[in-house]
């Protein structure tokens, strides 16, 4: 099973941090966040009697095979976002992640083990939520993700690197599932026939957005590609979605991938590994808030085909995520971090229950577009 590296000692982290242009005295580093992939620490420094915090992350290069390309993307995107925010005369303090640089002006440090690390200014008085708590919170989060896309429409320079090729190519995710079933490395395939059948009944639908893209109806954009609710920081005072985080997967993609993942991660009242499936379902009022929030900031640049498929995108990305959990379970839990033997299977079943809930409400979801 692939998981985080063993916890680093304070001395190791102190040495890693010494590579960044952080002034003052290192005090302590503590594990932070609940991400599936990277290892994250909150680091505290004393700077002339004032305690300041930074976010330190190890890039998991088992997942992100080319960490330097990941950091080049993030460096370009955050610099562009900062310039856009300043051009509007807005407060920049919390609006985008701020990368720290090394003394040689690089955006990352490579340690003695060969691991890559990055550091950000810690965003104070804001936090992420694994489950969005109100329609207002959903609206503001979706607006922030829509603004993120909108601000990157005019990113200058070459095309961004694909940090994980075919990340949201759902038909290839189905192929990978079938390959996992055929190989059956750890003898789990026989126990998930119902889940595999669930996918196969919906296989044709997985090609819809890619066909529209090939026809030119849905253009390629710069997208976040992992817009679950805990990848937006919500201001503790105002409740506003202030800062988009976890930028490893920012790369070329379809706008609908981002909205679909918001629906997946923001409409169910249950966390994605909830085992009581009676608690799992799409809350229509949360979908409506997400739709209106996203359109309030991204609506002007979306094509007709993009708008029409906003409801379907939620079903597609939820199905795809369930497929990824199922594939990893069959392969022996080699990708996602797990905390118990059937964790990925539980996540899969949770996602498939949400797909069913979305399907039951699809007509009602689509009707919202008529007056949005």
CSV table of C-alpha atoms in Angstrom, one decimal:
chain,number,residue,atom,x,y,z
A,1,UNK,CA,0.0,0.0,0.0
A,2,UNK,CA,1.3,3.4,-0.9
A,3,UNK,CA,1.1,5.9,1.9
A,4,UNK,CA,3.0,8.9,3.2
A,5,UNK,CA,6.6,8.6,4.0
A,6,UNK,CA,7.4,8.1,7.7
A,7,UNK,CA,7.0,11.3,9.7
A,8,UNK,CA,10.1,13.5,9.4
A,9,UNK,CA,12.0,14.5,12.5
A,10,UNK,CA,12.0,18.1,13.5
A,11,UNK,CA,15.6,18.3,12.6
A,12,UNK,CA,15.0,17.0,9.1
A,13,UNK,CA,12.2,19.5,8.6
A,14,UNK,CA,14.4,22.3,10.0
A,15,UNK,CA,17.0,21.4,7.4
A,16,UNK,CA,14.5,21.4,4.6
A,17,UNK,CA,13.1,24.8,5.6
A,18,UNK,CA,16.6,26.2,5.7
A,19,UNK,CA,16.7,25.9,1.9
A,20,UNK,CA,13.9,28.5,1.6
A,21,UNK,CA,14.4,32.2,2.1
A,22,UNK,CA,12.6,32.2,5.5
A,23,UNK,CA,14.0,34.6,8.0
A,24,UNK,CA,13.9,34.0,11.8
A,25,UNK,CA,14.2,31.0,14.0
A,26,UNK,CA,12.5,27.6,13.3
A,27,UNK,CA,10.3,26.6,16.2
A,28,UNK,CA,8.2,23.6,15.3
A,29,UNK,CA,6.5,21.7,12.5
A,30,UNK,CA,3.3,19.7,12.9
A,31,UNK,CA,1.3,17.5,10.5
A,32,UNK,CA,-1.5,19.5,8.9
A,33,UNK,CA,-4.5,18.7,6.7
A,34,UNK,CA,-6.2,15.5,5.5
A,35,UNK,CA,-5.0,15.1,1.9
A,36,UNK,CA,-4.8,11.7,0.2
A,37,UNK,CA,-1.6,12.3,-1.7
A,38,UNK,CA,1.0,14.8,-0.3
A,39,UNK,CA,2.5,15.2,3.2
A,40,UNK,CA,1.8,18.6,4.7
A,41,UNK,CA,3.1,20.4,7.7
A,42,UNK,CA,2.4,23.7,9.4
A,43,UNK,CA,5.8,25.3,10.3
A,44,UNK,CA,6.2,28.0,12.9
A,45,UNK,CA,9.0,30.5,12.9
A,46,UNK,CA,9.9,33.2,15.4
A,47,UNK,CA,10.7,36.5,13.6
A,48,UNK,CA,11.7,39.1,16.1
A,49,UNK,CA,9.3,37.9,18.7
A,50,UNK,CA,6.4,37.4,16.3
A,51,UNK,CA,5.3,33.9,15.4
A,52,UNK,CA,4.6,33.4,11.7
A,53,UNK,CA,3.3,30.2,10.1
A,54,UNK,CA,4.2,28.6,6.8
A,55,UNK,CA,2.8,25.6,4.9
A,56,UNK,CA,5.4,23.0,3.9
A,57,UNK,CA,4.5,20.1,1.6
A,58,UNK,CA,6.3,17.1,0.2
A,59,UNK,CA,5.3,16.5,-3.4
A,60,UNK,CA,4.5,12.8,-3.8
A,61,UNK,CA,6.6,11.9,-6.8
A,62,UNK,CA,5.0,8.4,-7.0
A,63,UNK,CA,1.9,10.2,-8.2
A,64,UNK,CA,3.4,13.3,-9.8
A,65,UNK,CA,6.2,11.8,-11.8
A,66,UNK,CA,7.7,15.2,-12.8
A,67,UNK,CA,7.7,17.4,-9.7
A,68,UNK,CA,9.7,20.2,-11.5
A,69,UNK,CA,6.9,20.5,-14.1
A,70,UNK,CA,4.3,20.6,-11.3
A,71,UNK,CA,6.2,23.4,-9.7
A,72,UNK,CA,6.6,25.3,-12.9
A,73,UNK,CA,2.9,25.2,-13.4
A,74,UNK,CA,2.2,26.4,-9.9
A,75,UNK,CA,4.8,29.1,-10.1
A,76,UNK,CA,3.3,30.5,-13.3
A,77,UNK,CA,-0.3,30.2,-12.2
A,78,UNK,CA,0.1,31.8,-8.8
A,79,UNK,CA,2.2,34.7,-10.2
A,80,UNK,CA,-0.5,35.3,-12.8
A,81,UNK,CA,-3.3,35.2,-10.3
A,82,UNK,CA,-1.5,37.6,-8.0
A,83,UNK,CA,-1.1,40.1,-10.9
A,84,UNK,CA,-4.8,39.8,-11.8
A,85,UNK,CA,-5.9,40.4,-8.2
A,86,UNK,CA,-3.6,43.4,-8.0
A,87,UNK,CA,-4.9,44.8,-11.3
A,88,UNK,CA,-8.4,44.8,-9.8
A,89,UNK,CA,-7.2,46.7,-6.7
A,90,UNK,CA,-8.2,43.8,-4.4
A,91,UNK,CA,-6.5,42.8,-1.2
A,92,UNK,CA,-3.9,40.1,-2.0
A,93,UNK,CA,-3.3,38.8,1.5
A,94,UNK,CA,-5.5,35.8,1.3
A,95,UNK,CA,-6.5,35.6,-2.4
A,96,UNK,CA,-3.9,33.2,-3.8
A,97,UNK,CA,-1.2,30.9,-2.5
A,98,UNK,CA,2.2,32.7,-2.2
A,99,UNK,CA,5.1,30.4,-3.0
A,100,UNK,CA,8.3,30.9,-1.0
A,101,UNK,CA,11.5,30.8,-3.0
A,102,UNK,CA,14.9,29.4,-2.2
A,103,UNK,CA,18.1,31.5,-1.9
A,104,UNK,CA,18.8,30.5,-5.6
A,105,UNK,CA,15.3,31.7,-6.6
A,106,UNK,CA,13.8,28.2,-7.1
A,107,UNK,CA,10.2,27.4,-6.0
A,108,UNK,CA,11.2,24.1,-4.4
A,109,UNK,CA,13.8,22.3,-2.3
A,110,UNK,CA,15.1,18.8,-3.0
A,111,UNK,CA,16.2,17.0,0.2
A,112,UNK,CA,18.8,14.4,0.8
A,113,UNK,CA,16.4,11.6,0.1
A,114,UNK,CA,15.6,13.1,-3.3
A,115,UNK,CA,12.1,14.3,-2.3
A,116,UNK,CA,10.8,17.6,-3.5
A,117,UNK,CA,9.4,20.2,-1.1
A,118,UNK,CA,7.5,23.5,-1.5
A,119,UNK,CA,6.5,26.1,1.0
A,120,UNK,CA,3.7,28.7,1.0
A,121,UNK,CA,2.9,31.6,3.3
A,122,UNK,CA,0.2,30.2,5.6
A,123,UNK,CA,-3.2,31.6,5.0
A,124,UNK,CA,-4.4,32.7,8.5
A,125,UNK,CA,-8.0,32.8,9.8
A,126,UNK,CA,-9.4,30.6,7.0
A,127,UNK,CA,-10.0,26.9,6.8
A,128,UNK,CA,-11.2,24.2,4.5
A,129,UNK,CA,-14.3,22.0,5.0
A,130,UNK,CA,-14.5,18.3,4.1
A,131,UNK,CA,-18.3,18.9,3.9
A,132,UNK,CA,-19.9,22.2,2.9
A,133,UNK,CA,-22.3,23.3,5.6
A,134,UNK,CA,-24.7,25.7,3.9
A,135,UNK,CA,-25.9,26.8,0.5
A,136,UNK,CA,-24.3,30.2,1.1
A,137,UNK,CA,-20.9,28.5,1.7
A,138,UNK,CA,-21.4,26.4,-1.5
A,139,UNK,CA,-22.3,29.5,-3.5
A,140,UNK,CA,-19.2,31.4,-2.4
A,141,UNK,CA,-16.9,28.4,-2.9
A,142,UNK,CA,-18.2,27.8,-6.4
A,143,UNK,CA,-17.8,31.5,-7.2
A,144,UNK,CA,-14.2,31.3,-6.1
A,145,UNK,CA,-13.5,28.3,-8.3
A,146,UNK,CA,-15.2,30.0,-11.2
A,147,UNK,CA,-13.1,33.1,-10.7
A,148,UNK,CA,-10.0,30.9,-10.6
A,149,UNK,CA,-10.9,29.6,-14.1
A,150,UNK,CA,-11.8,33.0,-15.4
A,151,UNK,CA,-8.5,34.6,-14.2
A,152,UNK,CA,-6.5,31.9,-16.0
A,153,UNK,CA,-8.2,32.3,-19.4
A,154,UNK,CA,-5.5,34.7,-20.5
A,155,UNK,CA,-2.5,33.0,-18.9
A,156,UNK,CA,0.4,34.0,-21.2
A,157,UNK,CA,3.1,31.7,-22.5
A,158,UNK,CA,3.1,28.0,-23.5
A,159,UNK,CA,0.6,25.4,-22.6
A,160,UNK,CA,0.8,24.2,-19.0
A,161,UNK,CA,2.3,20.8,-18.4
A,162,UNK,CA,-0.1,17.9,-17.9
A,163,UNK,CA,1.0,16.9,-14.4
A,164,UNK,CA,-1.1,13.6,-14.6
A,165,UNK,CA,-1.8,12.8,-18.2
A,166,UNK,CA,-5.4,11.8,-18.9
A,167,UNK,CA,-6.4,12.6,-15.3
A,168,UNK,CA,-10.1,13.1,-16.2
A,169,UNK,CA,-10.2,10.8,-19.3
A,170,UNK,CA,-13.0,8.8,-17.9
A,171,UNK,CA,-13.1,6.1,-20.7
A,172,UNK,CA,-9.4,5.4,-19.9
A,173,UNK,CA,-10.4,5.1,-16.2
A,174,UNK,CA,-12.9,2.4,-17.2
A,175,UNK,CA,-10.2,0.6,-19.2
A,176,UNK,CA,-7.9,0.7,-16.2
A,177,UNK,CA,-10.7,-0.8,-14.1
A,178,UNK,CA,-11.2,-3.7,-16.5
A,179,UNK,CA,-7.5,-4.3,-16.7
A,180,UNK,CA,-7.4,-4.4,-12.9
A,181,UNK,CA,-10.3,-6.9,-12.9
A,182,UNK,CA,-8.5,-9.1,-15.5
A,183,UNK,CA,-5.2,-9.1,-13.6
A,184,UNK,CA,-6.8,-9.5,-10.1
A,185,UNK,CA,-3.5,-9.0,-8.4
A,186,UNK,CA,-4.7,-9.6,-4.8
A,187,UNK,CA,-7.8,-11.7,-5.4
A,188,UNK,CA,-10.4,-9.0,-4.8
A,189,UNK,CA,-12.2,-8.9,-8.2
A,190,UNK,CA,-14.8,-11.6,-7.4
A,191,UNK,CA,-16.1,-9.6,-4.5
A,192,UNK,CA,-16.9,-6.4,-6.5
A,193,UNK,CA,-18.9,-7.8,-9.5
A,194,UNK,CA,-21.9,-5.6,-8.5
A,195,UNK,CA,-19.7,-2.5,-8.5
A,196,UNK,CA,-18.1,-3.3,-11.9
A,197,UNK,CA,-21.6,-3.9,-13.4
A,198,UNK,CA,-22.6,-0.5,-12.1
A,199,UNK,CA,-19.8,1.1,-14.1
A,200,UNK,CA,-20.4,-1.0,-17.3
A,201,UNK,CA,-24.1,0.1,-17.4
A,202,UNK,CA,-22.9,3.7,-17.7
A,203,UNK,CA,-19.9,3.1,-19.9
A,204,UNK,CA,-21.2,4.9,-23.0
A,205,UNK,CA,-21.9,8.1,-21.0
A,206,UNK,CA,-18.3,8.4,-20.0
A,207,UNK,CA,-17.4,9.5,-23.6
A,208,UNK,CA,-19.9,12.4,-23.9
A,209,UNK,CA,-17.7,15.3,-22.8
A,210,UNK,CA,-14.7,14.1,-24.8
A,211,UNK,CA,-16.8,13.8,-27.9
A,212,UNK,CA,-18.1,17.4,-27.5
A,213,UNK,CA,-14.5,18.5,-27.0
A,214,UNK,CA,-13.4,16.8,-30.2
A,215,UNK,CA,-16.2,18.5,-32.0
A,216,UNK,CA,-15.1,21.9,-30.8
A,217,UNK,CA,-18.2,22.5,-28.7
A,218,UNK,CA,-16.3,22.4,-25.4
A,219,UNK,CA,-12.8,24.1,-25.5
A,220,UNK,CA,-9.7,23.2,-23.5
A,221,UNK,CA,-9.2,25.6,-20.6
A,222,UNK,CA,-6.9,25.8,-17.6
A,223,UNK,CA,-8.6,24.0,-14.8
A,224,UNK,CA,-7.9,22.9,-11.2
A,225,UNK,CA,-9.1,19.3,-11.7
A,226,UNK,CA,-9.6,18.6,-8.0
A,227,UNK,CA,-12.2,21.1,-6.8
A,228,UNK,CA,-13.5,19.2,-3.8
A,229,UNK,CA,-14.7,21.3,-1.0
A,230,UNK,CA,-11.6,21.0,1.1
A,231,UNK,CA,-9.5,22.6,-1.7
A,232,UNK,CA,-11.0,26.1,-1.1
A,233,UNK,CA,-10.2,28.1,2.0
A,234,UNK,CA,-13.2,29.8,3.6
A,235,UNK,CA,-12.6,33.0,5.5
A,236,UNK,CA,-13.5,32.5,9.2
A,237,UNK,CA,-15.0,36.0,9.5
A,238,UNK,CA,-16.8,36.6,6.2
A,239,UNK,CA,-17.6,33.0,5.1
A,240,UNK,CA,-16.2,34.0,1.7
A,241,UNK,CA,-14.3,31.5,-0.5
A,242,UNK,CA,-11.0,33.3,-0.5
A,243,UNK,CA,-8.2,31.1,-1.7
A,244,UNK,CA,-8.0,28.0,-4.0
A,245,UNK,CA,-5.4,25.5,-2.8
A,246,UNK,CA,-3.8,22.2,-3.7
A,247,UNK,CA,-2.6,23.3,-7.2
A,248,UNK,CA,-0.7,20.1,-8.2
A,249,UNK,CA,-3.4,19.2,-10.8
A,250,UNK,CA,-3.8,22.6,-12.3
A,251,UNK,CA,-3.3,21.9,-16.0
A,252,UNK,CA,-5.2,21.9,-19.3
A,253,UNK,CA,-8.7,20.4,-19.0
A,254,UNK,CA,-12.4,21.0,-19.4
A,255,UNK,CA,-14.3,23.5,-17.3
A,256,UNK,CA,-16.9,20.9,-16.6
A,257,UNK,CA,-14.4,18.7,-14.8
A,258,UNK,CA,-14.1,21.4,-12.2
A,259,UNK,CA,-17.8,22.0,-11.8
A,260,UNK,CA,-18.5,18.3,-11.7
A,261,UNK,CA,-16.1,17.7,-8.9
A,262,UNK,CA,-17.7,20.6,-7.0
A,263,UNK,CA,-21.0,18.7,-7.3
A,264,UNK,CA,-19.4,15.5,-6.2
A,265,UNK,CA,-17.6,17.0,-3.2
A,266,UNK,CA,-20.1,19.7,-2.2
A,267,UNK,CA,-23.6,18.3,-2.4
A,268,UNK,CA,-23.6,15.2,-0.2
A,269,UNK,CA,-23.9,15.8,3.6
A,270,UNK,CA,-21.6,12.8,4.1
A,271,UNK,CA,-17.9,12.5,3.8
A,272,UNK,CA,-16.7,10.4,0.9
A,273,UNK,CA,-15.8,7.4,3.0
A,274,UNK,CA,-19.1,7.4,5.0
A,275,UNK,CA,-20.2,3.7,5.3
A,276,UNK,CA,-23.8,4.4,6.2
A,277,UNK,CA,-25.0,4.9,2.6
A,278,UNK,CA,-28.4,6.2,3.8
A,279,UNK,CA,-26.6,9.4,4.7
A,280,UNK,CA,-25.3,9.8,1.1
A,281,UNK,CA,-27.2,11.8,-1.4
A,282,UNK,CA,-27.2,15.0,-3.5
A,283,UNK,CA,-28.8,17.9,-1.6
A,284,UNK,CA,-30.6,19.8,-4.4
A,285,UNK,CA,-30.3,23.2,-2.6
A,286,UNK,CA,-26.5,22.7,-2.5
A,287,UNK,CA,-26.4,21.9,-6.2
A,288,UNK,CA,-28.4,25.1,-6.9
A,289,UNK,CA,-26.0,27.2,-4.9
A,290,UNK,CA,-23.0,25.7,-6.6
A,291,UNK,CA,-24.6,26.3,-10.0
A,292,UNK,CA,-25.4,29.9,-9.3
A,293,UNK,CA,-22.1,30.6,-7.7
A,294,UNK,CA,-20.1,29.1,-10.5
A,295,UNK,CA,-22.1,30.9,-13.2
A,296,UNK,CA,-21.8,34.2,-11.3
A,297,UNK,CA,-18.0,34.3,-12.1
A,298,UNK,CA,-17.5,31.8,-15.0
A,299,UNK,CA,-20.8,32.3,-16.8
A,300,UNK,CA,-19.6,34.9,-19.3
A,301,UNK,CA,-16.9,32.7,-20.9
A,302,UNK,CA,-18.7,29.4,-20.9
A,303,UNK,CA,-20.0,28.0,-24.3
A,304,UNK,CA,-23.6,26.8,-24.7
A,305,UNK,CA,-22.4,23.2,-24.6
A,306,UNK,CA,-20.5,23.8,-21.4
A,307,UNK,CA,-23.6,25.4,-19.7
A,308,UNK,CA,-25.9,22.6,-20.9
A,309,UNK,CA,-23.7,19.9,-19.5
A,310,UNK,CA,-23.1,21.4,-16.0
A,311,UNK,CA,-25.6,19.0,-14.4
A,312,UNK,CA,-24.2,15.9,-16.2
A,313,UNK,CA,-20.7,16.8,-15.2
A,314,UNK,CA,-21.5,16.2,-11.5
A,315,UNK,CA,-22.6,12.6,-12.4
A,316,UNK,CA,-19.6,12.0,-14.6
A,317,UNK,CA,-16.9,13.1,-12.1
A,318,UNK,CA,-18.6,11.3,-9.2
A,319,UNK,CA,-18.7,8.1,-11.3
A,320,UNK,CA,-15.1,8.6,-12.4
A,321,UNK,CA,-14.0,9.0,-8.8
A,322,UNK,CA,-15.8,5.9,-7.7
A,323,UNK,CA,-14.1,4.0,-10.6
A,324,UNK,CA,-10.7,5.3,-9.3
A,325,UNK,CA,-11.4,4.1,-5.8
A,326,UNK,CA,-12.7,0.7,-7.1
A,327,UNK,CA,-9.6,0.2,-9.3
A,328,UNK,CA,-7.3,1.0,-6.5
A,329,UNK,CA,-9.1,-1.4,-4.2
A,330,UNK,CA,-8.8,-4.2,-6.7
A,331,UNK,CA,-5.1,-3.5,-7.3
A,332,UNK,CA,-4.4,-3.7,-3.6
A,333,UNK,CA,-4.6,0.0,-2.5
A,334,UNK,CA,-1.5,1.3,-4.2
A,335,UNK,CA,-2.5,4.9,-5.0
A,336,UNK,CA,-4.8,6.4,-2.3
A,337,UNK,CA,-3.9,6.5,1.3
A,338,UNK,CA,-6.1,4.2,3.3
A,339,UNK,CA,-6.7,3.7,7.0
A,340,UNK,CA,-8.5,0.4,7.0
A,341,UNK,CA,-8.6,-2.8,4.8
A,342,UNK,CA,-11.8,-1.9,2.8
A,343,UNK,CA,-11.4,1.8,2.8
A,344,UNK,CA,-11.2,2.3,-1.0
A,345,UNK,CA,-14.2,0.0,-1.5
A,346,UNK,CA,-16.2,2.0,1.0
A,347,UNK,CA,-15.3,5.2,-0.8
A,348,UNK,CA,-16.3,3.6,-4.1
A,349,UNK,CA,-19.7,2.5,-2.8
A,350,UNK,CA,-20.2,6.0,-1.3
A,351,UNK,CA,-19.6,7.6,-4.7
A,352,UNK,CA,-21.8,5.2,-6.6
A,353,UNK,CA,-24.7,5.9,-4.2
A,354,UNK,CA,-24.2,9.6,-4.9
A,355,UNK,CA,-24.3,8.9,-8.6
A,356,UNK,CA,-27.7,7.3,-8.2
A,357,UNK,CA,-29.0,10.3,-6.2
A,358,UNK,CA,-27.8,12.6,-9.0
A,359,UNK,CA,-29.4,10.5,-11.6
A,360,UNK,CA,-32.8,10.7,-9.9
A,361,UNK,CA,-32.6,14.5,-9.8
A,362,UNK,CA,-31.1,15.1,-13.2
A,363,UNK,CA,-34.2,16.6,-14.8
A,364,UNK,CA,-34.7,19.0,-12.0
A,365,UNK,CA,-31.1,20.0,-12.1
A,366,UNK,CA,-31.3,20.7,-15.8
A,367,UNK,CA,-34.4,22.8,-15.4
A,368,UNK,CA,-32.4,25.3,-13.3
A,369,UNK,CA,-30.4,26.3,-16.4
A,370,UNK,CA,-33.5,27.8,-17.9
A,371,UNK,CA,-33.4,30.7,-15.5
A,372,UNK,CA,-29.8,30.7,-14.4
